[in-house]
Tab-separated table of C-alpha atoms and ligand atoms in Angstrom:
chain	number	residue	atom	x	y	z
A	26	MET	CA	0.000	0.000	0.000
A	27	THR	CA	1.174	3.532	-0.690
A	28	ALA	CA	1.491	6.256	1.934
A	29	ASN	CA	-1.586	7.837	0.394
A	30	ALA	CA	-3.671	4.711	0.675
A	31	GLN	CA	-2.897	4.582	4.392
A	32	ALA	CA	-3.679	8.265	4.985
A	33	GLN	CA	-5.477	8.939	8.259
A	34	ASN	CA	-8.422	11.251	8.905
A	35	ASP	CA	-7.362	14.690	10.122
A	36	ASN	CA	-9.205	14.933	13.441
A	37	TRP	CA	-7.059	17.787	14.751
A	38	SER	CA	-7.922	21.469	14.990
A	39	GLU	CA	-6.222	24.311	16.833
A	40	GLU	CA	-9.524	25.170	18.554
A	41	ALA	CA	-10.326	21.659	19.806
A	42	TYR	CA	-6.696	21.199	20.903
A	43	ALA	CA	-6.709	24.448	22.907
A	44	ALA	CA	-10.076	23.613	24.529
A	45	SER	CA	-9.245	20.020	25.483
A	46	ALA	CA	-5.486	19.739	25.825
A	47	SER	CA	-3.776	23.130	26.160
A	48	PHE	CA	-1.706	21.644	29.028
A	49	VAL	CA	0.204	19.447	26.530
A	50	TYR	CA	2.286	22.379	25.278
A	51	SER	CA	2.250	24.583	28.400
A	52	ALA	CA	5.693	25.795	29.488
A	53	LYS	CA	5.204	24.233	32.937
A	54	ILE	CA	4.449	20.754	31.578
A	55	VAL	CA	7.223	20.722	28.949
A	56	GLY	CA	9.906	22.205	31.215
A	57	LYS	CA	11.924	18.986	31.602
A	58	LEU	CA	11.877	18.330	27.849
A	59	LEU	CA	13.015	21.879	27.090
A	60	ASN	CA	15.843	21.518	29.628
A	61	SER	CA	16.991	18.437	27.724
A	62	LEU	CA	16.833	20.381	24.449
A	63	ASP	CA	19.236	22.904	25.921
A	64	PRO	CA	18.511	25.377	23.100
A	65	LYS	CA	21.381	27.409	21.606
A	66	PRO	CA	21.159	30.418	19.239
A	67	THR	CA	22.959	28.467	16.496
A	68	ASP	CA	20.733	25.366	16.696
A	69	LYS	CA	18.915	24.118	13.600
A	70	VAL	CA	16.019	22.128	15.102
A	71	LEU	CA	13.502	19.685	13.615
A	72	ASP	CA	10.220	19.410	15.573
A	73	VAL	CA	8.578	16.050	14.799
A	74	GLY	CA	4.781	16.099	15.224
A	75	CYS	CA	4.854	19.855	15.919
A	76	GLY	CA	1.066	20.305	15.972
A	77	ASP	CA	-0.164	23.910	15.781
A	78	GLY	CA	3.257	25.342	16.704
A	79	LYS	CA	2.363	26.345	20.260
A	80	PHE	CA	4.870	23.866	21.674
A	81	THR	CA	7.505	25.018	19.150
A	82	ALA	CA	6.916	28.617	20.266
A	83	ASN	CA	8.278	27.687	23.719
A	84	PHE	CA	11.841	27.329	22.380
A	85	LEU	CA	11.682	29.325	19.134
A	86	PRO	CA	13.187	32.551	20.580
A	87	ALA	CA	16.222	30.625	21.905
A	88	ILE	CA	17.317	28.803	18.711
A	89	GLY	CA	18.637	29.603	15.227
A	90	SER	CA	15.887	28.019	13.109
A	91	VAL	CA	13.186	25.347	13.217
A	92	LEU	CA	11.234	23.183	10.803
A	93	GLY	CA	8.046	21.773	12.299
A	94	ILE	CA	6.540	18.735	10.580
A	95	ASP	CA	3.132	17.177	11.237
A	96	SER	CA	0.654	15.036	9.305
A	97	SER	CA	-2.317	17.286	10.133
A	98	ALA	CA	-2.909	19.889	7.418
A	99	SER	CA	-5.146	21.791	9.825
A	100	MET	CA	-2.468	22.001	12.566
A	101	ILE	CA	0.219	23.019	10.053
A	102	GLU	CA	-2.060	25.719	8.652
A	103	SER	CA	-2.449	27.146	12.191
A	104	ALA	CA	1.297	26.901	12.849
A	105	ASN	CA	2.086	28.793	9.646
A	106	LYS	CA	-0.568	31.420	10.387
A	107	ASP	CA	0.721	32.045	13.928
A	108	TYR	CA	4.476	31.418	13.805
A	109	ALA	CA	5.919	31.259	10.262
A	110	SER	CA	8.950	33.563	9.946
A	111	PRO	CA	12.372	33.550	8.294
A	112	LYS	CA	13.502	31.241	11.112
A	113	ALA	CA	10.380	29.066	11.484
A	114	ASN	CA	8.829	26.849	8.816
A	115	PHE	CA	6.074	24.275	9.110
A	116	ARG	CA	5.260	21.496	6.641
A	117	VAL	CA	2.771	18.663	6.289
A	118	VAL	CA	4.726	15.396	6.571
A	119	ASP	CA	3.376	12.022	7.620
A	120	CYS	CA	6.293	10.983	9.822
A	121	ARG	CA	5.474	7.301	9.393
A	122	TYR	CA	7.146	7.813	6.027
A	123	LEU	CA	9.803	10.318	7.097
A	124	GLU	CA	12.566	8.417	5.284
A	125	LYS	CA	11.015	9.456	1.941
A	126	GLU	CA	11.669	13.154	2.762
A	127	THR	CA	15.224	13.270	1.465
A	128	SER	CA	15.447	17.054	1.859
A	129	ILE	CA	14.847	16.586	5.610
A	130	VAL	CA	16.647	13.298	6.268
A	131	ASP	CA	19.988	14.779	5.274
A	132	GLY	CA	22.244	14.690	8.357
A	133	SER	CA	22.085	18.472	8.749
A	134	TRP	CA	20.123	18.966	11.997
A	135	ASP	CA	21.715	19.861	15.334
A	136	LYS	CA	18.709	18.668	17.292
A	137	VAL	CA	15.433	16.804	16.787
A	138	ILE	CA	12.666	17.302	19.339
A	139	SER	CA	9.257	15.684	19.667
A	140	ASN	CA	6.551	16.328	22.251
A	141	ALA	CA	3.425	14.201	22.727
A	142	ALA	CA	3.476	12.961	19.134
A	143	LEU	CA	5.591	9.810	18.930
A	144	HIS	CA	2.930	7.560	20.495
A	145	TRP	CA	0.738	8.427	17.480
A	146	ILE	CA	3.517	8.297	14.888
A	147	LEU	CA	4.935	4.958	16.102
A	148	ARG	CA	1.499	3.290	16.393
A	149	ASP	CA	1.953	1.616	12.997
A	150	GLU	CA	4.186	-1.381	13.717
A	151	THR	CA	5.266	-1.651	10.074
A	152	THR	CA	6.856	1.836	9.983
A	153	ARG	CA	8.010	2.149	13.619
A	154	MET	CA	11.678	1.341	13.136
A	155	SER	CA	12.000	3.143	9.781
A	156	THR	CA	10.724	6.352	11.415
A	157	LEU	CA	13.279	6.092	14.244
A	158	ARG	CA	16.007	5.297	11.693
A	159	ALA	CA	14.990	8.384	9.671
A	160	ILE	CA	15.145	10.595	12.797
A	161	HIS	CA	18.679	9.299	13.364
A	162	GLY	CA	19.444	10.076	9.694
A	163	CYS	CA	18.241	13.682	10.109
A	164	LEU	CA	20.897	14.481	12.725
A	165	LYS	CA	24.477	15.639	12.298
A	166	LEU	CA	27.155	13.545	13.960
A	167	GLY	CA	27.040	14.630	17.614
A	168	GLY	CA	23.424	15.772	17.188
A	169	THR	CA	20.829	15.241	19.914
A	170	TYR	CA	17.370	13.720	19.839
A	171	VAL	CA	15.069	14.617	22.756
A	172	PHE	CA	11.497	13.425	23.109
A	173	GLU	CA	8.561	13.059	25.419
A	174	MET	CA	5.613	10.797	24.611
A	175	GLY	CA	3.010	8.565	26.239
A	176	GLY	CA	4.694	5.624	27.960
A	177	HIS	CA	3.493	2.230	29.143
A	178	GLY	CA	0.338	2.656	31.262
A	179	ASN	CA	-0.477	6.144	29.904
A	180	VAL	CA	-4.125	7.211	30.395
A	181	ALA	CA	-4.933	3.599	31.264
A	182	GLU	CA	-8.329	4.479	32.718
A	183	VAL	CA	-9.589	6.153	29.511
A	184	LYS	CA	-8.065	3.539	27.241
A	185	THR	CA	-9.778	0.753	29.210
A	186	ALA	CA	-13.110	2.599	29.150
A	187	LEU	CA	-12.836	3.242	25.389
A	188	LEU	CA	-11.958	-0.381	24.608
A	189	TYR	CA	-14.786	-1.677	26.769
A	190	ALA	CA	-17.268	0.809	25.302
A	191	LEU	CA	-16.520	-0.527	21.811
A	192	VAL	CA	-16.904	-4.125	23.002
A	193	GLN	CA	-20.257	-3.170	24.611
A	194	GLN	CA	-21.318	-1.870	21.185
A	195	GLY	CA	-20.703	-5.296	19.631
A	196	ILE	CA	-17.170	-4.709	18.302
A	197	SER	CA	-14.739	-7.577	18.883
A	198	ILE	CA	-11.923	-6.938	21.362
A	199	GLU	CA	-9.398	-7.631	18.569
A	200	LYS	CA	-10.954	-4.932	16.360
A	201	ALA	CA	-11.232	-2.541	19.315
A	202	ARG	CA	-7.499	-3.001	20.011
A	203	ASP	CA	-6.684	-2.426	16.318
A	204	THR	CA	-8.690	0.791	16.447
A	205	SER	CA	-6.501	2.266	19.179
A	206	PRO	CA	-4.369	5.089	17.711
A	207	TRP	CA	-1.709	4.884	20.438
A	208	PHE	CA	1.514	2.990	21.095
A	209	PHE	CA	2.697	3.484	24.676
A	210	PRO	CA	6.027	1.648	24.928
A	211	SER	CA	8.033	0.868	28.038
A	212	ASP	CA	11.398	2.488	28.715
A	213	THR	CA	13.020	-0.893	28.006
A	214	TRP	CA	11.454	-1.098	24.528
A	215	MET	CA	12.365	2.478	23.661
A	216	ARG	CA	15.976	2.204	24.791
A	217	SER	CA	16.538	-0.938	22.764
A	218	ALA	CA	14.778	0.480	19.645
A	219	LEU	CA	16.916	3.639	19.777
A	220	GLU	CA	20.090	1.582	20.158
A	221	GLU	CA	19.043	-0.667	17.266
A	222	VAL	CA	18.904	2.314	14.860
A	223	GLY	CA	22.317	3.551	16.015
A	224	PHE	CA	21.656	6.030	18.825
A	225	ASN	CA	23.799	6.335	21.909
A	226	VAL	CA	21.080	6.544	24.586
A	227	GLU	CA	21.921	8.931	27.425
A	228	ASN	CA	18.652	8.553	29.291
A	229	VAL	CA	15.168	7.092	28.941
A	230	GLU	CA	12.753	7.394	31.858
A	231	LEU	CA	9.095	6.838	32.673
A	232	GLU	CA	7.279	9.314	34.902
A	233	TYR	CA	3.769	9.008	36.351
A	234	ARG	CA	2.412	12.526	35.964
A	235	PRO	CA	-1.284	12.955	36.835
A	236	THR	CA	-2.559	15.790	34.635
A	237	LYS	CA	-5.467	18.145	35.303
A	238	LEU	CA	-8.036	18.332	32.518
A	239	THR	CA	-9.236	21.673	31.205
A	240	THR	CA	-12.495	23.190	32.455
A	241	ASP	CA	-13.343	24.752	29.083
A	242	ALA	CA	-16.992	24.141	28.086
A	243	GLU	CA	-15.832	22.481	24.848
A	244	GLY	CA	-13.011	20.596	26.605
A	245	GLY	CA	-12.805	18.699	29.884
A	246	LEU	CA	-13.052	14.916	29.860
A	247	LYS	CA	-15.676	14.906	27.075
A	248	GLY	CA	-13.581	17.134	24.807
A	249	TRP	CA	-10.429	15.115	25.526
A	250	ILE	CA	-12.169	11.835	24.602
A	251	ARG	CA	-13.646	13.339	21.425
A	252	LEU	CA	-10.279	14.719	20.256
A	253	MET	CA	-7.718	12.185	21.480
A	254	GLY	CA	-10.036	9.182	21.158
A	255	ALA	CA	-11.432	10.163	17.751
A	256	GLN	CA	-10.201	6.991	16.049
A	257	PHE	CA	-11.913	4.781	18.633
A	258	LEU	CA	-15.184	6.664	18.119
A	259	GLU	CA	-14.923	6.394	14.322
A	260	ALA	CA	-15.493	2.642	14.729
A	261	LEU	CA	-19.079	3.452	15.807
A	262	PRO	CA	-22.053	4.699	13.767
A	263	GLU	CA	-22.045	8.517	13.855
A	264	ASP	CA	-25.462	8.813	15.507
A	265	ASN	CA	-24.297	6.634	18.403
A	266	ARG	CA	-21.081	8.459	19.313
A	267	ASP	CA	-22.541	11.144	21.633
A	268	ALA	CA	-24.296	8.513	23.752
A	269	VAL	CA	-21.127	6.390	23.980
A	270	VAL	CA	-18.993	9.404	24.989
A	271	LYS	CA	-21.527	10.248	27.703
A	272	GLU	CA	-21.445	6.655	28.949
A	273	ILE	CA	-17.621	6.691	29.107
A	274	CYS	CA	-17.669	10.002	31.019
A	275	ASP	CA	-20.210	8.525	33.469
A	276	VAL	CA	-18.076	5.407	34.007
A	277	LEU	CA	-14.961	7.531	34.600
A	278	GLN	CA	-16.636	10.191	36.749
A	279	THR	CA	-15.510	8.933	40.161
A	280	VAL	CA	-12.240	7.516	38.808
A	281	VAL	CA	-10.879	10.863	37.600
A	282	THR	CA	-12.601	13.394	39.885
A	283	ARG	CA	-10.978	14.716	43.066
A	284	GLY	CA	-13.384	15.076	45.983
A	285	GLU	CA	-11.895	18.243	47.452
A	286	ASP	CA	-12.550	20.529	44.471
A	287	GLY	CA	-14.210	18.502	41.678
A	288	SER	CA	-11.172	18.841	39.398
A	289	GLN	CA	-10.630	15.993	36.921
A	290	TRP	CA	-7.261	14.329	36.358
A	291	LEU	CA	-5.970	11.688	33.976
A	292	GLY	CA	-3.157	9.274	34.785
A	293	TYR	CA	-0.586	10.471	32.286
A	294	VAL	CA	2.612	8.411	32.147
A	295	ARG	CA	5.369	10.143	30.214
A	296	LEU	CA	8.310	8.508	28.517
A	297	ARG	CA	11.192	10.955	28.128
A	298	GLY	CA	14.569	10.418	26.537
A	299	ILE	CA	17.821	11.917	25.289
A	300	ALA	CA	19.864	10.134	22.640
A	301	LYS	CA	22.919	11.177	20.625
A	302	LYS	CA	24.130	10.363	17.133
A	303	ILE	CA	27.791	9.494	17.570
B	109	LIG	C1	-0.978	15.787	21.057
B	109	LIG	S1	-0.457	16.531	19.556
B	109	LIG	C2	1.145	17.221	19.993
B	109	LIG	C3	1.501	18.430	19.152
B	109	LIG	C4	2.713	19.239	19.630
B	109	LIG	N1	3.942	18.476	19.562
B	109	LIG	C5	2.501	19.782	21.023
B	109	LIG	O1	3.295	19.464	21.931
B	109	LIG	O2	1.531	20.543	21.215
B	109	LIG	C6	-0.012	15.148	18.540
B	109	LIG	C7	0.371	15.551	17.142
B	109	LIG	O3	0.903	14.399	16.468
B	109	LIG	C8	0.561	14.526	15.111
B	109	LIG	N2	0.689	13.239	14.421
B	109	LIG	C9	-0.042	12.110	14.605
B	109	LIG	N3	0.346	11.163	13.729
B	109	LIG	C10	1.329	11.702	12.971
B	109	LIG	C11	2.134	11.243	11.889
B	109	LIG	N4	1.961	9.998	11.392
B	109	LIG	N5	3.064	12.062	11.356
B	109	LIG	C12	3.224	13.316	11.839
B	109	LIG	N6	2.491	13.832	12.851
B	109	LIG	C13	1.557	13.038	13.420
B	109	LIG	C14	-0.876	15.033	15.153
B	109	LIG	O4	-1.279	15.563	13.911
B	109	LIG	C15	-0.794	16.055	16.275
B	109	LIG	O5	-0.527	17.347	15.797
């Protein structure tokens, strides 16, 4: 099959992302990743799965130039509208097929960074290793790859509820698992995959980081499930999706809500790493 034939629906939009998941790119949440990036004014940086550019904007003032790449045309349009400049470019690239982008995979980048995107990009088992190999190929000798993504056990409560909701709707557990858009690897898997493609791994770590959901009317738990779980919901007839989302929110109500103030939290588990091309 060609890259085109495997194209995915573009479920992303700047508005839905801001309403349901603005914490993903907030300076507070990405602080450790940005420390690992250690940005320098001469750095030429590739941002893999850059989204709408709001994460990129955190380090843009401190570097020489950046190219952000993402498979969502809608997110790239927003990034170009808000942040394009002589030192910042954004392009639609499906990073499952990054190795085909010979103008990017050219050994010229000082640093590659990726936040909250690799668990989507590496979901497809058939392109997982070629994507990591291409990231390695992007870097100069001595270049650094830093990333943060969902790790083993990430948002386990929502993933369980989504899988079970599909099974309740008559979908087989095998098909429900196939529908999942996420790959949440362990630190052990990630370290060995990075080494296999030639990286010298300085650090890979898992961190349990409970994360507070937004209180935006269009966001919260419902908005998060609609945006992040879109591929699960696509397995259901359209006229049934609202009812299923409501059911999932009801099931999760006491699991994610804190008694003292009613705030809702998901069990994020982050996998962070630093690897060098030597
Ligand atoms: C949760 S967002 C993170 C965006 C940004 N890095 C940030 O921190 O705000 C995940 C992003 O991964 C992108 N993505 C998913 N699959 C992809 C693929 N195959 N190639 C490139 N980007 C992909 C989505 O389009 C989306 O913008």
